[in-house]
Coordinates of C-alpha atoms in Angstrom, one line a residue:
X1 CA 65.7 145.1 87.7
X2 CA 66.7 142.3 85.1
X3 CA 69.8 142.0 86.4
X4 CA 69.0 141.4 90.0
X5 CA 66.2 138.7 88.4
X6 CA 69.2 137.1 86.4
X7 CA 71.1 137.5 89.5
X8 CA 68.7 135.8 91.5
X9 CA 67.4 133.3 89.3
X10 CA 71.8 131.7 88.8
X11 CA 71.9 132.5 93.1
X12 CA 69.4 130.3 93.0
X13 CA 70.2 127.3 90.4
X14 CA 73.1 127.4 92.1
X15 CA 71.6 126.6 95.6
X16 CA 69.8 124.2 93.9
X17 CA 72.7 122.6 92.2
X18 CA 74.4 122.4 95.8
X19 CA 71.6 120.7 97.6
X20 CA 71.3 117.8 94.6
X21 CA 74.6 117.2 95.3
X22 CA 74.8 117.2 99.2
X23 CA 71.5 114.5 98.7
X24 CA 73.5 112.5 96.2
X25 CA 76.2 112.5 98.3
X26 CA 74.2 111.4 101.6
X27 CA 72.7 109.2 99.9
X28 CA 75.1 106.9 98.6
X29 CA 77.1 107.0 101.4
X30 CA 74.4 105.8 103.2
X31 CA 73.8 102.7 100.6
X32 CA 77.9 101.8 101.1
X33 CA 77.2 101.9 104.9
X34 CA 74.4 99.7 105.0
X35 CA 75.9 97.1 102.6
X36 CA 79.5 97.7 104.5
X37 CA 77.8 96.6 107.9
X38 CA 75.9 93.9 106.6
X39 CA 79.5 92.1 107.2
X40 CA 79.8 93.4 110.8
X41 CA 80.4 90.3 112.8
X42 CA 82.5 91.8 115.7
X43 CA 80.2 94.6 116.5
X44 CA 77.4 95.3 114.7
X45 CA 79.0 99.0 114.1
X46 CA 82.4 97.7 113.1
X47 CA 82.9 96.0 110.1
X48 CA 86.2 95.5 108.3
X49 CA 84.5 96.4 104.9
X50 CA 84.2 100.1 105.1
X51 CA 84.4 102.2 101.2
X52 CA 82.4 104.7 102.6
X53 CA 85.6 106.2 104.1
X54 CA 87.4 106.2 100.5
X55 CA 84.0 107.9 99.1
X56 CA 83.8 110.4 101.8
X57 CA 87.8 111.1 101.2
X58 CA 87.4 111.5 97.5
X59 CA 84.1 113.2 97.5
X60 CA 85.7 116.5 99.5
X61 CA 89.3 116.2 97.5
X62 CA 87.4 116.3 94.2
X63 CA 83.9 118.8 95.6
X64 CA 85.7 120.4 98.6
X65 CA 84.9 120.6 102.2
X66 CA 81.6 122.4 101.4
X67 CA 80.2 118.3 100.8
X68 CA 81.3 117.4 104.4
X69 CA 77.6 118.1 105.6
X70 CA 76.7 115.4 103.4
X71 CA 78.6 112.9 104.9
X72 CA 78.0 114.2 108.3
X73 CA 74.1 113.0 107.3
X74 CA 74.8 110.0 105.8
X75 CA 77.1 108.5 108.4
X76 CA 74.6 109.7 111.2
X77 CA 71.5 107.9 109.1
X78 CA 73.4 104.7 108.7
X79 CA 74.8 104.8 111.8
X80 CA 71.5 105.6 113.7
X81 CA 69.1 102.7 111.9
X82 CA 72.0 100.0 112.6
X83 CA 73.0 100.4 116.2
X84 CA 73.3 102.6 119.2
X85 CA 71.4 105.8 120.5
X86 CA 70.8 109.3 118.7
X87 CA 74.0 110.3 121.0
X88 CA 76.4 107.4 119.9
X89 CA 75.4 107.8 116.2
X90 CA 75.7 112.1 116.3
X91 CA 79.5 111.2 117.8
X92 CA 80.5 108.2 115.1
X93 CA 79.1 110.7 112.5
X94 CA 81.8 113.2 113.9
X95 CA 84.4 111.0 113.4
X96 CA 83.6 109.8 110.5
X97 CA 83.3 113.4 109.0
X98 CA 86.8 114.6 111.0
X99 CA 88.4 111.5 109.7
X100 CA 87.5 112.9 106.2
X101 CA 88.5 116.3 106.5
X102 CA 91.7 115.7 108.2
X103 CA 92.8 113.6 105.8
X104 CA 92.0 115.6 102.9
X105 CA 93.2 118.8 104.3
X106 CA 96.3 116.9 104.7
X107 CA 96.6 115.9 101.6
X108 CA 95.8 118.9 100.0
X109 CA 98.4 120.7 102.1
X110 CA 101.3 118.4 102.4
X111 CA 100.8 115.8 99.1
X112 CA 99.3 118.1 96.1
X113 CA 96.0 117.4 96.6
X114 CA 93.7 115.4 93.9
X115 CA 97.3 115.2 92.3
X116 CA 98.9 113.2 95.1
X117 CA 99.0 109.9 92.4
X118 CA 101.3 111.5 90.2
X119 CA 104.3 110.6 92.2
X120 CA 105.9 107.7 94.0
X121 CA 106.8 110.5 96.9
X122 CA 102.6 111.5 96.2
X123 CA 101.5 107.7 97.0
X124 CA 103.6 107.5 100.0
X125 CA 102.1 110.6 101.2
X126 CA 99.1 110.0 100.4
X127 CA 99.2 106.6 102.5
X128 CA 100.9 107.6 105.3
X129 CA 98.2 110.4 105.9
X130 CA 95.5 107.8 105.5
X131 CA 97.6 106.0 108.1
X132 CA 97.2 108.5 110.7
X133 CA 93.7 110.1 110.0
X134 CA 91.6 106.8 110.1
X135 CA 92.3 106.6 113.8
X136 CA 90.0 109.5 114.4
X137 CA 86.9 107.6 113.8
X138 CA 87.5 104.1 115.1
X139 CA 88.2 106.6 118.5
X140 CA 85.3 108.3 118.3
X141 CA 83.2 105.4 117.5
X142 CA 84.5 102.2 119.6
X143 CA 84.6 105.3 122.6
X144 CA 80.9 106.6 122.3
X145 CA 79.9 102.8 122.2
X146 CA 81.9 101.7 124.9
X147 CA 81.1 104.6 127.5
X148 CA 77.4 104.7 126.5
X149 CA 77.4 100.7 127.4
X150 CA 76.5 99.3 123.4
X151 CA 79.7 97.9 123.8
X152 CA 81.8 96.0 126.3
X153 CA 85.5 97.5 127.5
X154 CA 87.4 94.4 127.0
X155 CA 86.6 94.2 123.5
X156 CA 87.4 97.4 123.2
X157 CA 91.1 96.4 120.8
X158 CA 89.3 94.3 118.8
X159 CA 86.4 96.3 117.5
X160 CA 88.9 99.1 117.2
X161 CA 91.6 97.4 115.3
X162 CA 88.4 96.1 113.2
X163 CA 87.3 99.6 112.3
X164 CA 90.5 101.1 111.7
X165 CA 91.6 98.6 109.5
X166 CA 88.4 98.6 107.3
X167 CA 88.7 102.5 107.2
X168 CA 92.4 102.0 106.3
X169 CA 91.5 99.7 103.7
X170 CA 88.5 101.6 102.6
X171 CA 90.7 105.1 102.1
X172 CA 93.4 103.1 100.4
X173 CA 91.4 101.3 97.5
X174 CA 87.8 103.1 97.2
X175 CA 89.7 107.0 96.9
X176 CA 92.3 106.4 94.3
X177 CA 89.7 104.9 92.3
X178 CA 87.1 108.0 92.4
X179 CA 90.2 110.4 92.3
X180 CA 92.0 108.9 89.5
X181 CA 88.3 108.1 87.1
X182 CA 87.4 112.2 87.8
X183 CA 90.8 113.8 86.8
X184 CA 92.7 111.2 84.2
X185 CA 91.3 111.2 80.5
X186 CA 91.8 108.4 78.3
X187 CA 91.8 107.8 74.2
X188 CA 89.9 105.2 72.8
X189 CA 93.0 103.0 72.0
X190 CA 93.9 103.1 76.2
X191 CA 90.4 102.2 76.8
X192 CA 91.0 99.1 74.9
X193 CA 93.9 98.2 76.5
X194 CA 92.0 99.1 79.9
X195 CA 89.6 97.2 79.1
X196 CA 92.1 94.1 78.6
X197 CA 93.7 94.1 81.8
X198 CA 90.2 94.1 83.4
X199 CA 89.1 91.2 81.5
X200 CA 92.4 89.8 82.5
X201 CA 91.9 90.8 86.5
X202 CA 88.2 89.5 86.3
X203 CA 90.1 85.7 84.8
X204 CA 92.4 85.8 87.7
X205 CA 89.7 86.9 90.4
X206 CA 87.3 84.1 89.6
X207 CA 90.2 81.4 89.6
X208 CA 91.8 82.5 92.7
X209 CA 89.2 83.6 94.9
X210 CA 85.8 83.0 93.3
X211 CA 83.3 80.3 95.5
X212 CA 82.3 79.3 92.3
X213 CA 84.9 77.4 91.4
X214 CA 85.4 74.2 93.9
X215 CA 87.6 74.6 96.5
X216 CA 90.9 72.5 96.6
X217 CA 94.5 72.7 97.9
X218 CA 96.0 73.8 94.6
X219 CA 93.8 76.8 94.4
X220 CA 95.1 78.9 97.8
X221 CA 99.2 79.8 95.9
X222 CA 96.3 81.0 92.8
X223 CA 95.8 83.9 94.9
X224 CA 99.4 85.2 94.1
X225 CA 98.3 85.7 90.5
X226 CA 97.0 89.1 91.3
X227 CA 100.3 90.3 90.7
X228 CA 99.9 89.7 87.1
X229 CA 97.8 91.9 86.0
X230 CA 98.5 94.4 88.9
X231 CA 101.9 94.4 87.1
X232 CA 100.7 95.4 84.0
X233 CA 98.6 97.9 84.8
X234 CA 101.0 99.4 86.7
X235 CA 104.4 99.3 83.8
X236 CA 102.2 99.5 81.2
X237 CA 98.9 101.7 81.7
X238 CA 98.3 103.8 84.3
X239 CA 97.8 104.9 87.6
X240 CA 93.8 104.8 87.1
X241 CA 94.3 101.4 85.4
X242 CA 96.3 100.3 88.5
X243 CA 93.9 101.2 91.2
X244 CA 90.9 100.1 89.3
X245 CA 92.6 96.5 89.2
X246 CA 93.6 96.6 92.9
X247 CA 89.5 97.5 93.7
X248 CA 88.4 94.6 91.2
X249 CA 90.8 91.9 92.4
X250 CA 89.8 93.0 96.5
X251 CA 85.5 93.0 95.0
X252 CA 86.4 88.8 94.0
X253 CA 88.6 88.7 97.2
X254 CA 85.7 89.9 99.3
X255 CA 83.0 87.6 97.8
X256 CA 85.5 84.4 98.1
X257 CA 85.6 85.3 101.7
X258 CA 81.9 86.4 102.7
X259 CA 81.6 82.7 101.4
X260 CA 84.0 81.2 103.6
X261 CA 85.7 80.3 100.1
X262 CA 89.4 81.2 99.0
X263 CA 93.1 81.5 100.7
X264 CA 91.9 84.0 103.6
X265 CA 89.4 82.0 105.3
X266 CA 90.3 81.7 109.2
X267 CA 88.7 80.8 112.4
X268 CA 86.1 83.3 112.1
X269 CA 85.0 85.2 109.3
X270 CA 86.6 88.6 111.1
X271 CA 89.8 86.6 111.1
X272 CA 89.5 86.5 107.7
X273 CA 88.4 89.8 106.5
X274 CA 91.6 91.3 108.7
X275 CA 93.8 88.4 107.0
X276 CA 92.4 89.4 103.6
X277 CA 92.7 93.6 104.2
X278 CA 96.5 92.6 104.9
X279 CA 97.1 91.4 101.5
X280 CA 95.2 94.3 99.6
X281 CA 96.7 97.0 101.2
X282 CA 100.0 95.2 100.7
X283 CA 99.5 94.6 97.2
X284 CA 97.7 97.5 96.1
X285 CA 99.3 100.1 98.2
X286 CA 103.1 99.1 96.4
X287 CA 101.3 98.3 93.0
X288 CA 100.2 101.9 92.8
X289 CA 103.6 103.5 93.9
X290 CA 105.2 101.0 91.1
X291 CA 102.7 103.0 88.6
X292 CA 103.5 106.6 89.3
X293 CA 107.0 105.8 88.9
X294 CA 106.3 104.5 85.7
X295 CA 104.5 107.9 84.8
X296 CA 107.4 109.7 86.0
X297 CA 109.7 108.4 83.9
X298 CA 107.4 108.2 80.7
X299 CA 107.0 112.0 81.4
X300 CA 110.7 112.5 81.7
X301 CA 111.4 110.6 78.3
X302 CA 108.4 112.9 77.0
X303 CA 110.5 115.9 77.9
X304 CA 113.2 115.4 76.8
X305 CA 112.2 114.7 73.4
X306 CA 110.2 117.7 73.6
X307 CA 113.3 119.7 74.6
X308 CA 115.0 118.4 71.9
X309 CA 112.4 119.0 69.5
X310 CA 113.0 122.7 71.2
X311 CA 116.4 122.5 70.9
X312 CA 115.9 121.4 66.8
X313 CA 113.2 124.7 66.4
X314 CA 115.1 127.3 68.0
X315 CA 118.8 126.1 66.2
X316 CA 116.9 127.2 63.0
X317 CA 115.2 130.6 64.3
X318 CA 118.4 132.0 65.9
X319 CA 120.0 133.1 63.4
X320 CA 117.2 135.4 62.4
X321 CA 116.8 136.2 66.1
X322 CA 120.3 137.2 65.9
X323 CA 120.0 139.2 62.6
X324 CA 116.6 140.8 64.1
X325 CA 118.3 142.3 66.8
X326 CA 120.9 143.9 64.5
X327 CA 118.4 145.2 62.6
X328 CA 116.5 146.6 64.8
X329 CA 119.6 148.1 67.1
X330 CA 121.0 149.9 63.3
X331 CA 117.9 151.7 62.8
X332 CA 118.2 153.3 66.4
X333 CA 121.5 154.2 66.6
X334 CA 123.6 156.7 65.1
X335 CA 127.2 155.5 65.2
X336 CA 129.0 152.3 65.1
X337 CA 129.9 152.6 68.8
X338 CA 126.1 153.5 69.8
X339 CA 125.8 150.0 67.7
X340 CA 128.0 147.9 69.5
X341 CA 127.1 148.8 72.8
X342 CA 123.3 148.0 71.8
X343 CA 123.5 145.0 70.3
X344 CA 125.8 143.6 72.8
X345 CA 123.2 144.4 75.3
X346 CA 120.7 142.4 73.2
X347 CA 123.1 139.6 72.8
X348 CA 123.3 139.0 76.6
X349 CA 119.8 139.3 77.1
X350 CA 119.2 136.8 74.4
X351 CA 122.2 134.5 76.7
X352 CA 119.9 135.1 80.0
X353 CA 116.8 133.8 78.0
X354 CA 118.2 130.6 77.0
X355 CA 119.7 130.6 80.6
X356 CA 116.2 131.0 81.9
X357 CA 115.0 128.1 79.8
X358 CA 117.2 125.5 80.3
X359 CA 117.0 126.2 84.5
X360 CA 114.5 124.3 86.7
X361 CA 115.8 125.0 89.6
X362 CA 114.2 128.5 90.5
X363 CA 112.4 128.7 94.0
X364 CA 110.5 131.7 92.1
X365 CA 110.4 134.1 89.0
X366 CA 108.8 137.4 89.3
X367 CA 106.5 137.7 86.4
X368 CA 107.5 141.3 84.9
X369 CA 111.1 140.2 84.8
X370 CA 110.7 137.2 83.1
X371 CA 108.9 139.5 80.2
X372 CA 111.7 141.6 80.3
X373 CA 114.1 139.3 79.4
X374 CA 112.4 137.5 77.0
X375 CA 110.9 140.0 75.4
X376 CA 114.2 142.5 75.5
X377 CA 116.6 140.6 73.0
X378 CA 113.7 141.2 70.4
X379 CA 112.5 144.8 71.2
X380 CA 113.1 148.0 73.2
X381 CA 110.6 147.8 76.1
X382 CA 111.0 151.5 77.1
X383 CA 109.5 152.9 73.6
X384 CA 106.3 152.5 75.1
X385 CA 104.9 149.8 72.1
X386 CA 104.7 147.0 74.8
X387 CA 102.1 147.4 78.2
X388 CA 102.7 145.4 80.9
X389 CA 99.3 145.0 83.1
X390 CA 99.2 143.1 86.8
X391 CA 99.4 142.1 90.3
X392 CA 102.6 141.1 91.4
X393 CA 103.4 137.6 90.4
X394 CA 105.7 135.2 91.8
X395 CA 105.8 132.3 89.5
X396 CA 107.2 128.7 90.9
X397 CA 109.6 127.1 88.5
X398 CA 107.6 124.9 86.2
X399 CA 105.3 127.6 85.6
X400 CA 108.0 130.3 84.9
X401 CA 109.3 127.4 82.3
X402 CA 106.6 127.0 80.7
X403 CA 105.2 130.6 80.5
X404 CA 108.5 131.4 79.5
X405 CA 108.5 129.2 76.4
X406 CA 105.1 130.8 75.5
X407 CA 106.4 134.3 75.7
X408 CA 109.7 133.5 73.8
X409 CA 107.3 131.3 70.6
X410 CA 104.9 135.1 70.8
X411 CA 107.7 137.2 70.9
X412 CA 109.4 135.6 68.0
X413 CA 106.2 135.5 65.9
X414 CA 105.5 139.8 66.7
X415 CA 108.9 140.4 65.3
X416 CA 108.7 138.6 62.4
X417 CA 105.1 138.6 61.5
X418 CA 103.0 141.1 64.2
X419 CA 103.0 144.0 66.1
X420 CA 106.3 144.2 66.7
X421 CA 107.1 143.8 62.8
X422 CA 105.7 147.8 62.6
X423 CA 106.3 151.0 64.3
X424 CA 102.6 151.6 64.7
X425 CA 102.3 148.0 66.9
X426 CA 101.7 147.5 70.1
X427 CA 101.5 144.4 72.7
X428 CA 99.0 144.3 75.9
X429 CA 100.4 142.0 78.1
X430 CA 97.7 141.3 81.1
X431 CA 97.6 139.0 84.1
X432 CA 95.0 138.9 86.8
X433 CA 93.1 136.5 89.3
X434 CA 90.0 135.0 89.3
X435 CA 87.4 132.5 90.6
X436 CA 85.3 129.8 89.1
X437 CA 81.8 128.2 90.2
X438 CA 83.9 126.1 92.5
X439 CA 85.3 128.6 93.8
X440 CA 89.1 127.8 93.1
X441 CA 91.5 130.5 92.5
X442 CA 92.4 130.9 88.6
X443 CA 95.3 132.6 86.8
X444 CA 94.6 134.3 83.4
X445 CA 97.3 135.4 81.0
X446 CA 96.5 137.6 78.0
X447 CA 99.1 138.2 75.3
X448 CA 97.1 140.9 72.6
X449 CA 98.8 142.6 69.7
X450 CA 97.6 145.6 67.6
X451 CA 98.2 148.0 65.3
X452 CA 100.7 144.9 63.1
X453 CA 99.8 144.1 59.8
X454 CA 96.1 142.2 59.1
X455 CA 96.6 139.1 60.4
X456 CA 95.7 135.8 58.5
X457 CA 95.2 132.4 60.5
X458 CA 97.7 130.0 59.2
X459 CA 97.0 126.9 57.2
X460 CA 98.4 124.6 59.1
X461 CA 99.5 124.7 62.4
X462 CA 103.5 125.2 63.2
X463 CA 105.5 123.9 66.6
X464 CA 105.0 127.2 67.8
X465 CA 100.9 127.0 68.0
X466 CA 101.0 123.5 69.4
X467 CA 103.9 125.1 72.4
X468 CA 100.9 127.8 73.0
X469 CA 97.3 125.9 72.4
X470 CA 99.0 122.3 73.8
X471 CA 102.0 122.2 75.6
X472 CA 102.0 124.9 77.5
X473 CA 98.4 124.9 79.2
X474 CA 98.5 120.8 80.0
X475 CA 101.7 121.5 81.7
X476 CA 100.1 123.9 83.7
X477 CA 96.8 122.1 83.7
X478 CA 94.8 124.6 82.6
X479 CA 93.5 125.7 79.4
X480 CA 95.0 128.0 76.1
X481 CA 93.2 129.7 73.2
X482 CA 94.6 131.2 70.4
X483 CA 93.0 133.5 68.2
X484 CA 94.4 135.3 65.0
X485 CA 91.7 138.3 64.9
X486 CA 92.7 140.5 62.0
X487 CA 93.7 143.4 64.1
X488 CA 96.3 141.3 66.5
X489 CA 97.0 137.9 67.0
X490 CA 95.5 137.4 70.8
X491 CA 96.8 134.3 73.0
X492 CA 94.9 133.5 76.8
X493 CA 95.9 130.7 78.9
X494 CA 93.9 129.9 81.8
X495 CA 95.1 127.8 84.6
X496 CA 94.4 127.2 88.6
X497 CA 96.6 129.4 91.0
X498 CA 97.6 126.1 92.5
X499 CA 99.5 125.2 89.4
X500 CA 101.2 128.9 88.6
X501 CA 101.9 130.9 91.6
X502 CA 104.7 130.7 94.3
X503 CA 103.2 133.7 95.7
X504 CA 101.3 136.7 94.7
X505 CA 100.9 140.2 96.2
X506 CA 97.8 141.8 94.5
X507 CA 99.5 145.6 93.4
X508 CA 98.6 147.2 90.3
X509 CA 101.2 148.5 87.7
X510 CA 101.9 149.0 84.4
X511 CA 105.1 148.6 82.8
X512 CA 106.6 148.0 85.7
X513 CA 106.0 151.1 88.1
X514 CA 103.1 151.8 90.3
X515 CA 99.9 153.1 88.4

């Protein structure tokens, strides 16, 4: 009876949780709207300033398409108290919603999802998608007005070009921004230099756009100082940095131009907002591409001083690997023959590890037989001391790297120091599937040893507890605990599936046969 109370009582803070944030949502959606259409000059339904597109974007790649009611609401509400009928505003709110969903499905299937920044190839991606998908609701829209008469047919190009274009804009600009704030964390000392460029960007913006400052011929070229710190941000921060300067410089940009003030003013204030969306998505668009790259190759750099760091740690443990092996192959054999023919099996299994290492070019690894050989050069798997606990597990290649170098840093430390160390020692290795609040699909690892000597937690921490609490999880961006209870040292590492698995087929088995 408790339980179903408890039960009930988290069914229902959870509900509650859900409908807070479908109103908070809706709501400020609606606020972006009504401020976004407070432009409209074309069409009171089209304006060329349009975040709520971005929001809507970023909302369901970072909450999932359980939010999309939310902005189904909020479109209809804004759309209904600006212009139209109850049927014109139900089919913009459509679009608008179909434009949201499209694109992020699209970008979670084809351009890594909330992780589409990372990359040069992600940006482009992530663009071209946005290219495509923000022609749903200008269609939808300009259509429903057209055919139900609250807009005329001729201007039918304009107010569409108008609306797609300020979706375009608003995708390209607003989402980056919420995407890259909600998944990028910063030390104090990258705040500070975040905080320059924006003091920086807010200098340029009021000399090249603001209408506070008189207008004149000389100021117009000022607008190309947006490069400057768009530049910086982008080879010297990052990506978050980059787009949050893009969004600032296009706020001033705006304002210059709602004031018929700055280089973009035209012949009529549409004119200029479409002259003015030009230059931000050309500037912004590149500027963020230019920033990934940069990432790319400062994690490439990172690598391979952490491989050589590797390289370094492992030089000085091979020799005891080696003389482990020997060891442990003299006690179980009987003649020198027996001998050789062991311990040149152990050798070439210890060769396949270090093969297995230094390749990244797997499509997949099957989980069970990269234990095997990592854990074979240092003990005999068959003398039932090590369980082996699972689905079946394909793992994708960064993943099987990574994993691997965990497996190796535990193996290593149960031969010398744990389980392993003892006859009376055994390792429980477990992997399984599960799902969080948000219902997204987690791996979790389990690496437990007992029956070793007592175990002691270390005074300091070595390489091989920063590989297994540090490296290892942020590489698979998830999280690692490791804890030296005193009857076995006991390692979990928690990740999402989306980070781990090539493909998984959910069979039971222990040690590698069917239980």
């Amino acid at each position: 009876m408790l339980a179903d109370k408890i039960h009930a009582h988290f069914r229902f803070r959870e509900l509650f949780d859900h409908v807070v944030l479908l109103t908070a949502v809706a709501v400020i959606y609606v606020g972006l709207a009504k401020l976004s259409l407070a432009l409209a000059s074309i069409h009171p339904s089209a304006t060329p300033i349009w975040p709520p597109t971005g929001y809507a974007l970023a909302i369901i790649l970072l909450s999932g398409y359980r939010v999309s009611p939310a902005v189904f609401l909020g479109a209809f509400i804004a759309n209904l108290t600006t212009a139209g009928s109850i049927g014109t505003s139900f089919t913009i709110a459509t679009g608008n919603v179909l434009e949201s969903l499209v694109g992020a499905y699209l970008i979670n299937r084809w351009s890594d999802g909330r992780s589409t920044f990372d990359t040069p190839v992600g940006v482009a991606r992530f663009a071209l998608i946005c290219l495509f998908s923000t022609v749903i609701s200008p269609t939808f829209g300009v259509g429903s007005l057209s055919f139900a008469g609250y807009a005329d047919w001729p201007k039918f190009p304009s107010i569409w070009t108008t609306w797609w274009i300020g979706d375009l804009s608003g995708a390209l600009v607003i989402t980056p921004v919420i995407v890259l704030w909600s998944t990028t964390s910063s030390g104090r000392i990258d705040l500070l230099q975040s905080c320059a460029v924006y003091a920086v960007t807010v200098v340029v913006g009021l000399l090249a756009f603001s209408p506070l400052l008189e207008q004149s011929p000389t100021q117009s070229p000022l607008a190309f100082l947006a490069i400057l710190p768009l530049m910086w941000a982008a080879l010297r921060l990052n990506q978050r940095d980059t787009a949050t300067t893009a969004l600032l410089l296009s706020c001033f940009a705006v304002w210059g131009t709602t004031s018929n003030h700055g280089p973009f003013v035209g012949g009529s204030l549409n004119e200029s907002f479409l002259l003015l969306l030009t230059f931000i998505i050309s500037v912004s668009v590149p500027s963020l591409a230019l920033s990934a790259d940069a990432a790319v190759r400062q994690r490439h750099e990172e690598h391979i001083q952490f491989v050589m760091m590797e390289l370094s740690h492992r030089s000085k443990n091979i020799l005891f690997v080696v003389q482990s092996m020997a060891n442990q192959v003299a006690r179980q054999t009987d003649s020198f023959d027996d001998f050789v023919l062991g311990f040149s099996s152990r050798l070439s299994a210890f060769a396949d590890t270090h093969d297995l290492l230094v390749t990244a070019q797997w499509e997949s690894v099957e989980m069970r037989e990269l234990i095997k050989v990592h854990l074979t050069p240092f003990h005999n798997l068959s003398d039932n001391s090590v369980f082996i606990e699972g689905p079946q597990l394909k793992l994708n290649p960064k993943a099987a790297e990574q994993i691997g170098l965990a497996l190796h840093e535990l193996a290593t430390n149960a031969v010398k120091y744990g389980a392993l160390s003892v006859p009376t020692g055994k390792v429980t290795i477990r992997w399984s599937f599960e799902t969080n609040e948000k219902h997204n699909s987690l791996l979790r690892i389990i690496w437990k040893e007992i029956g070793g000597p007592r175990v002691e937690e270390p005074r300091r921490q070595g390489f091989g507890d920063i590989v297994l609490t540090k490296v290892v999880p942020v590489s698979l961006r998830g999280t690692a605990s490791l804890e030296f209870e005193p009857e076995g040292l006991k390692w979990v590492v928690l990740a999402p599936s989306s980070s781990v698995v090539a493909s998984a087929i959910t069979v039971l088995e222990r040690g590698g046969s069917a239980r």
